[in-house]
mmCIF file of C-alpha atoms and ligand atoms in Angstrom:
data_model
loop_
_atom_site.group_PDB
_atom_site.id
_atom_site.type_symbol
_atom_site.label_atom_id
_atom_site.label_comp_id
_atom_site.label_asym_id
_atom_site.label_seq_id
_atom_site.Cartn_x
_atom_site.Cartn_y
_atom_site.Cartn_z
ATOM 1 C CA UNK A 1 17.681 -9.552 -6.008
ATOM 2 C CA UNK A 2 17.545 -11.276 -3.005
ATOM 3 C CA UNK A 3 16.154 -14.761 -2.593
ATOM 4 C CA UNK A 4 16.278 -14.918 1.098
ATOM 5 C CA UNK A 5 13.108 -12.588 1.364
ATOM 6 C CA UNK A 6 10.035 -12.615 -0.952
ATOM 7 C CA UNK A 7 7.359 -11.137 -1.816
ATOM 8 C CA UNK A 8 4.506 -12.955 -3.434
ATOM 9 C CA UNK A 9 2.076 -10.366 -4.538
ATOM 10 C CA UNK A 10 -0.098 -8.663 -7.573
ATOM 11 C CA UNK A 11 -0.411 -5.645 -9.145
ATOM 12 C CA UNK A 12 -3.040 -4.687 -6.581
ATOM 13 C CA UNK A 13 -2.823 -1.780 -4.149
ATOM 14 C CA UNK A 14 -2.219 -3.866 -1.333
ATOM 15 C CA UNK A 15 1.005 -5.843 -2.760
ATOM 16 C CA UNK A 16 2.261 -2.354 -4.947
ATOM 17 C CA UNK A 17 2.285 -1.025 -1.569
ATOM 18 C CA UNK A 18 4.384 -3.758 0.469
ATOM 19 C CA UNK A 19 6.565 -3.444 -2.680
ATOM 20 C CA UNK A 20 7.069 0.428 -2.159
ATOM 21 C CA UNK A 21 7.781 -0.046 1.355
ATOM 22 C CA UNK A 22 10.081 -2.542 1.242
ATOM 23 C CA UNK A 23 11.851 -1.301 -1.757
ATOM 24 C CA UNK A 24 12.190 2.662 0.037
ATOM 25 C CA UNK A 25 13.878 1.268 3.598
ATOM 26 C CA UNK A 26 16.168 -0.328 1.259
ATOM 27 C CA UNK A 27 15.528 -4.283 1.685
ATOM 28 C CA UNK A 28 15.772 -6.545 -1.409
ATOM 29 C CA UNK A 29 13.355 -9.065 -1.824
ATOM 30 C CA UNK A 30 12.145 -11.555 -5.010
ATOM 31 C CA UNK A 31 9.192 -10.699 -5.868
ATOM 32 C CA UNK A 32 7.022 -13.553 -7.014
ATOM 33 C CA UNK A 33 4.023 -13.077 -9.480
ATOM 34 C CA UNK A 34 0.855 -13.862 -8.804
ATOM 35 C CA UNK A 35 -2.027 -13.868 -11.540
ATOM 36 C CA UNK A 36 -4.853 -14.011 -9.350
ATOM 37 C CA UNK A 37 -7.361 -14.481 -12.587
ATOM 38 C CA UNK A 38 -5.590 -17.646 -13.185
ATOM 39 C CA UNK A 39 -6.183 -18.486 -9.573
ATOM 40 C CA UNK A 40 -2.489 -18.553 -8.525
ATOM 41 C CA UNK A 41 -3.769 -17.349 -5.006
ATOM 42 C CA UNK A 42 -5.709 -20.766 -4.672
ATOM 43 C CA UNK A 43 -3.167 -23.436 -4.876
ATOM 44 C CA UNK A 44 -2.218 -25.935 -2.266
ATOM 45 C CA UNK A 45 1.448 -24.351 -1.832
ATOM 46 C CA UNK A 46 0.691 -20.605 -1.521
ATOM 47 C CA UNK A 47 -2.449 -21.475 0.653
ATOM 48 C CA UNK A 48 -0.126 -23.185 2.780
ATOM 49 C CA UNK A 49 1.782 -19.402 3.019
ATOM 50 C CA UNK A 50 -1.818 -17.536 3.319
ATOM 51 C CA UNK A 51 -4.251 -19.600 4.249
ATOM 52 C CA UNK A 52 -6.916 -17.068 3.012
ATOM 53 C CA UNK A 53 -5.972 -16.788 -0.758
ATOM 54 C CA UNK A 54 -4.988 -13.508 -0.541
ATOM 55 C CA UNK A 55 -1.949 -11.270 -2.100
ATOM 56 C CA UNK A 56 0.572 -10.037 -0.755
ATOM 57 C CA UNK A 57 2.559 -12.548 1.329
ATOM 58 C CA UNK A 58 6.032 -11.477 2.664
ATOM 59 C CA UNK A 59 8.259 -14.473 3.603
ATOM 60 C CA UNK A 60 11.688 -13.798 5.281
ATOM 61 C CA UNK A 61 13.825 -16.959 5.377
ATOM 62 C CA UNK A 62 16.219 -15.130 7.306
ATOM 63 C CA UNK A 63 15.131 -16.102 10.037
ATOM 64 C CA UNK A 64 13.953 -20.001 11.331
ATOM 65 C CA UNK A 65 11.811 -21.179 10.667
ATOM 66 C CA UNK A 66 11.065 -18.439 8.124
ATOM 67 C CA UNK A 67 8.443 -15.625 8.982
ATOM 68 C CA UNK A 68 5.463 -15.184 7.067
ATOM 69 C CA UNK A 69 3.422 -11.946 6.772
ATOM 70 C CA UNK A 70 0.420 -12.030 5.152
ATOM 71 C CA UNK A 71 -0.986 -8.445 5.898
ATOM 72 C CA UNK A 72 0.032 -5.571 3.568
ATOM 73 C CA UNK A 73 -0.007 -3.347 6.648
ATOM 74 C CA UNK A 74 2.111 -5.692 8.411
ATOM 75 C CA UNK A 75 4.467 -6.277 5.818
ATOM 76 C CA UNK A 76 4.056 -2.278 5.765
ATOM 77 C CA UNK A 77 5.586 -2.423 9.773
ATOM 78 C CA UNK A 78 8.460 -5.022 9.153
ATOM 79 C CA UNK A 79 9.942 -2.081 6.577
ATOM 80 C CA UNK A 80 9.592 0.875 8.527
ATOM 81 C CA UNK A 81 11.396 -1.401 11.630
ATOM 82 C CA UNK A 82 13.946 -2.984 9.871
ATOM 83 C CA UNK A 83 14.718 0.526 8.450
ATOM 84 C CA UNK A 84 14.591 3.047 11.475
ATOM 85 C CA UNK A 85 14.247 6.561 10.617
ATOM 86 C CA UNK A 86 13.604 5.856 6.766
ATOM 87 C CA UNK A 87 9.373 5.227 6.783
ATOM 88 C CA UNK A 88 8.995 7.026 10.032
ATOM 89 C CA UNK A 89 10.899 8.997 12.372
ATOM 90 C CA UNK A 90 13.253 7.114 15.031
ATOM 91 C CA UNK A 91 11.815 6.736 19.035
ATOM 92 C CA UNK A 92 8.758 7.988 20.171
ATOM 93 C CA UNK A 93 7.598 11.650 19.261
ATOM 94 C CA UNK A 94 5.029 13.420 18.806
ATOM 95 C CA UNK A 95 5.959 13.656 14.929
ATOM 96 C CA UNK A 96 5.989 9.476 14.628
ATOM 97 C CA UNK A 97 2.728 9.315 16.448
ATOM 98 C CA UNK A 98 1.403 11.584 13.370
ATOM 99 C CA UNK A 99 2.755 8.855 10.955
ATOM 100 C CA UNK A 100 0.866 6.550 12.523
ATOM 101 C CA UNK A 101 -2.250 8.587 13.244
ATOM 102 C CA UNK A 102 -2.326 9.059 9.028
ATOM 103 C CA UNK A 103 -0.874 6.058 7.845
ATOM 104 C CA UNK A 104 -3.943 4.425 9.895
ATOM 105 C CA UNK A 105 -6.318 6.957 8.407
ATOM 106 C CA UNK A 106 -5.543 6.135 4.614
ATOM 107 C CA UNK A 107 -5.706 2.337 5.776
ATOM 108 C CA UNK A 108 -9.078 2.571 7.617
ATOM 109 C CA UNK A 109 -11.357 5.555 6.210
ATOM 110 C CA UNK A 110 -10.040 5.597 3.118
ATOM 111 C CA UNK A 111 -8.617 1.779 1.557
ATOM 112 C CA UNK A 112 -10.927 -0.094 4.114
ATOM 113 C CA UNK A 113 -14.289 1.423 2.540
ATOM 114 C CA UNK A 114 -13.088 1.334 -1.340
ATOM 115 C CA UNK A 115 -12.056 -2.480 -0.689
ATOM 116 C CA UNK A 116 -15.740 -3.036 0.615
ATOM 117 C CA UNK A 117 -17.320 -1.584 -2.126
ATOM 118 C CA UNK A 118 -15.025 -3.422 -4.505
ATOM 119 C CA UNK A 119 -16.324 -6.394 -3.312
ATOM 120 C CA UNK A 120 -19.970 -5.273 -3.560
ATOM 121 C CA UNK A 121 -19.275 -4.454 -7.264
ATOM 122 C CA UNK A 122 -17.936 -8.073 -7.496
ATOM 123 C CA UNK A 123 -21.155 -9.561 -6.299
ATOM 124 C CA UNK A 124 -23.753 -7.467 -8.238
ATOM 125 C CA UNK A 125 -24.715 -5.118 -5.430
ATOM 126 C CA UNK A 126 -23.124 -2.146 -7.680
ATOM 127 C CA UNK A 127 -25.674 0.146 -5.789
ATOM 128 C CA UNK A 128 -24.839 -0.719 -2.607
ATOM 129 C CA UNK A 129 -20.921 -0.136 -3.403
ATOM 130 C CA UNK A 130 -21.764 3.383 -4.885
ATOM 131 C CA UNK A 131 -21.705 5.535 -1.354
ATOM 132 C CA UNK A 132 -18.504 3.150 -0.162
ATOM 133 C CA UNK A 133 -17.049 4.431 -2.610
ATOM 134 C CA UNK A 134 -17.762 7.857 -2.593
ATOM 135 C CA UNK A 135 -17.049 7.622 0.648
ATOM 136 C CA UNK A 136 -13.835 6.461 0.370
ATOM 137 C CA UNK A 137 -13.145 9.123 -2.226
ATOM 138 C CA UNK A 138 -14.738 12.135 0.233
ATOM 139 C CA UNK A 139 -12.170 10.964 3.018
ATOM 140 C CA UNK A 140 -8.958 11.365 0.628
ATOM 141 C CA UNK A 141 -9.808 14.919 -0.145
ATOM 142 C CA UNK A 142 -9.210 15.736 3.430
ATOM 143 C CA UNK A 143 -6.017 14.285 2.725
ATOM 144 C CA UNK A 144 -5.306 18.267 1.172
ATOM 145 C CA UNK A 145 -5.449 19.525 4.769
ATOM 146 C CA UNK A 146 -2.143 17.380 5.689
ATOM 147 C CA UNK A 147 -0.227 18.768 3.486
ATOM 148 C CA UNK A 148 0.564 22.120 4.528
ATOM 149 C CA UNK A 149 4.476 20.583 4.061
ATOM 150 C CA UNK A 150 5.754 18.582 1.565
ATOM 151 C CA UNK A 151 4.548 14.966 2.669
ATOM 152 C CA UNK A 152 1.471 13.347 4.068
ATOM 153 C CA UNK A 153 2.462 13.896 7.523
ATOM 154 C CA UNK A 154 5.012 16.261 7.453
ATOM 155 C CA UNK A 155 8.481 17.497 6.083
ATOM 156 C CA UNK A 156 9.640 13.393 5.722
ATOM 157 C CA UNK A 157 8.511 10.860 3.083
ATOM 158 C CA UNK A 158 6.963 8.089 5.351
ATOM 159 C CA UNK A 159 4.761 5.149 5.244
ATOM 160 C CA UNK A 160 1.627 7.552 5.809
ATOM 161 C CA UNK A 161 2.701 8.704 2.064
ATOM 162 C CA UNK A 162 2.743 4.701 0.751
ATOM 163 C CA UNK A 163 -0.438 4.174 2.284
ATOM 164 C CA UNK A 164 -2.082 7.137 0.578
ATOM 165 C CA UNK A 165 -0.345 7.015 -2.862
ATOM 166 C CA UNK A 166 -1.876 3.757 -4.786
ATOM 167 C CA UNK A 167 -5.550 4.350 -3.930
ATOM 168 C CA UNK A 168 -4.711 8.188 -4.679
ATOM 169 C CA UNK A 169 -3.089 7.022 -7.628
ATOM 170 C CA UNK A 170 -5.876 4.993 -8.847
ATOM 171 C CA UNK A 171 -8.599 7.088 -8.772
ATOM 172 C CA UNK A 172 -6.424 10.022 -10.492
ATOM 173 C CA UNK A 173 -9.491 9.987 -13.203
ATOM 174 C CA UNK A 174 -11.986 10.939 -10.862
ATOM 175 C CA UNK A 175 -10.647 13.733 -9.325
ATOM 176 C CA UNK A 176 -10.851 17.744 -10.187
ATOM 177 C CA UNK A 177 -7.439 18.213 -9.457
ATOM 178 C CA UNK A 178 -7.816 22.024 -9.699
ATOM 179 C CA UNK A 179 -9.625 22.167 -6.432
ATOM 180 C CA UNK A 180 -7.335 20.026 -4.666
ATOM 181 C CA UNK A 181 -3.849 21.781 -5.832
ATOM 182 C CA UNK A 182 -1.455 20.559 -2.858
ATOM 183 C CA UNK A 183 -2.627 17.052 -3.570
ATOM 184 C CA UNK A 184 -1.773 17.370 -6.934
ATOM 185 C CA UNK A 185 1.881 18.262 -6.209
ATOM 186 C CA UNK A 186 1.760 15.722 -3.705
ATOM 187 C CA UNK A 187 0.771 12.826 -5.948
ATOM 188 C CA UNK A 188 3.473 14.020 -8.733
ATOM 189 C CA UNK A 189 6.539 13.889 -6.048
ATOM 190 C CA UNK A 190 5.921 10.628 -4.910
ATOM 191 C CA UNK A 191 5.313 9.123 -8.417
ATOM 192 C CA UNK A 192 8.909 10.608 -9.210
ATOM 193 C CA UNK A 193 10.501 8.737 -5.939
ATOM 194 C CA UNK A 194 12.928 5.922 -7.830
ATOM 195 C CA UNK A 195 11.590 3.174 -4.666
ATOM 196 C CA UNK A 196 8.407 4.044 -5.514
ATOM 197 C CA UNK A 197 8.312 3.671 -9.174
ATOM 198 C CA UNK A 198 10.529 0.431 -8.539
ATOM 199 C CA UNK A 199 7.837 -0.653 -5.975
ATOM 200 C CA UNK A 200 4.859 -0.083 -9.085
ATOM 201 C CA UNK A 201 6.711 -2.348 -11.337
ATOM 202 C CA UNK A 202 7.140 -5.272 -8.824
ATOM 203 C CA UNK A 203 4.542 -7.186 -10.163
ATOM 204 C CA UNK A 204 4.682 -6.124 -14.090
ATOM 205 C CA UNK A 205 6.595 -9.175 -15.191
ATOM 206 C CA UNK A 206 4.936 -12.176 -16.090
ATOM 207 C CA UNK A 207 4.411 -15.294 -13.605
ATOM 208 C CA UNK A 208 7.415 -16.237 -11.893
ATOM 209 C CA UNK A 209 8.461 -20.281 -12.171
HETATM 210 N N1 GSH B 1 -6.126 -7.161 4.295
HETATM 211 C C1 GSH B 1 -5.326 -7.758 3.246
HETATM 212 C C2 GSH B 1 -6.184 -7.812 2.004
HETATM 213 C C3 GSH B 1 -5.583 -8.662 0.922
HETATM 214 C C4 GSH B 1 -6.524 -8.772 -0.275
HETATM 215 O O1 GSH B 1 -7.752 -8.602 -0.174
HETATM 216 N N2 GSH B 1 -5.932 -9.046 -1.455
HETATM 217 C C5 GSH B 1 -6.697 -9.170 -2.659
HETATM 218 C C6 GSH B 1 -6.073 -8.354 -3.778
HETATM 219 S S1 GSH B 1 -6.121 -6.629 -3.388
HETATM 220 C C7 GSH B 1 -6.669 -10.616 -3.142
HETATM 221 O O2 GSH B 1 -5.695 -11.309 -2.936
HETATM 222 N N3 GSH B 1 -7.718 -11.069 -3.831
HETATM 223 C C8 GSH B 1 -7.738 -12.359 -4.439
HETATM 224 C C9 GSH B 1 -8.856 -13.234 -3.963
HETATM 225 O O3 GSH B 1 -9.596 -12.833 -3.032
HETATM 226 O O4 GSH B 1 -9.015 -14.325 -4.534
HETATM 227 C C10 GSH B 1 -4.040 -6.932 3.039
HETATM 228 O O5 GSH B 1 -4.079 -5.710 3.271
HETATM 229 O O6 GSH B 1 -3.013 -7.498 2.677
#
């Protein structure tokens, strides 16, 4: 495990999936437990890293003075370019731009409107969160039109598949899986990737000192 990088994060979509991605192009990093119940994401030295409270953080001390990334997707986007070819395909194509063009779609139509109504539900406004929700839920069974190959955006793994898989994962309850039968296959193969289930366990362990 590598000090120079970490990753401060939670077992939260957002920090499982900067875990995945960093963890399938191959780049060791410390992860570093946060329990946000406890408030961990409040102190004076991680606000210093992320001024807004919020999990993950990526720091790379690498470099000086060190980079900070506090955005999942970012963090997403330091992977895939410190690992050409391994979360999306090398130089401009046609094939990368359909990364992209999915990877943006799970992050926008589908994570963007379940993390609003989270927040609703957080409040009291559970009504108001109900059609984000759905919503959210609606847009991920188009996700079964992508995959006429193997992976969310073609015949590669890529970061269009991290982006899809925790929300995916986590609403695995609510779904008839019968009527969405590539998905289902889908979902299975990337549980099974070794990165992947390394990424999930990231942020099992208890509270790092
Ligand atoms: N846009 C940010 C969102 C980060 C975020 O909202 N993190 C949540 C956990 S999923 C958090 O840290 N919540 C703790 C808090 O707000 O106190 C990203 O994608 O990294």
């Amino acid at each position: 495990m590598s000090e120079i990088r970490e990753l401060y994060g939670a077992s939260t979509g957002n920090s499982v999936r900067a875990a995945i991605a960093l963890t399938e192009a191959g780049i060791e990093f410390t992860p570093r437990c946060l329990d946000l119940l406890s408030g961990d994401q409040r102190t004076p030295e991680y606000l210093a890293l992320n001024p807004l409270g919020k999990a993950p953080t990526f720091v790379d001390h690498s470099v000086s003075p060190p980079l900070i990334i506090n955005q999942s997707n970012a963090i997403i986007q330091y992977a895939d370019e410190h690992a050409p070819g391994r979360l999306s395909p090398r130089g401009p194509s046609a094939q990368r731009y359909r990364v992209y063009d999915r990877f943006y779609f799970f992050v926008t139509d589908v994570i963007a409107p379940s993390h609003a109504a989270f927040f609703l539900r957080q409040i009291g406004q559970q009504n108001a969160s109900a059609p984000l929700s759905r919503r959210a839920l609606e847009h991920l069974m188009a996700a079964e039109a992508f995959l006429e190959s193997e992976y969310i955006a073609g015949d590669a793994f890529s970061m269009a598949d991290i982006s899809a898989f925790t929300f995916t994962r986590s609403v695995r309850d609510q779904i008839h899986w019968e009527k969405w039968p590539r998905m289902a296959r889908w979902l299975a193969l990337i549980a099974a990737r070794p990165a992947v289930k390394l990424g999930m366990q990231a942020f099992e362990s208890k509270p790092s000192s």
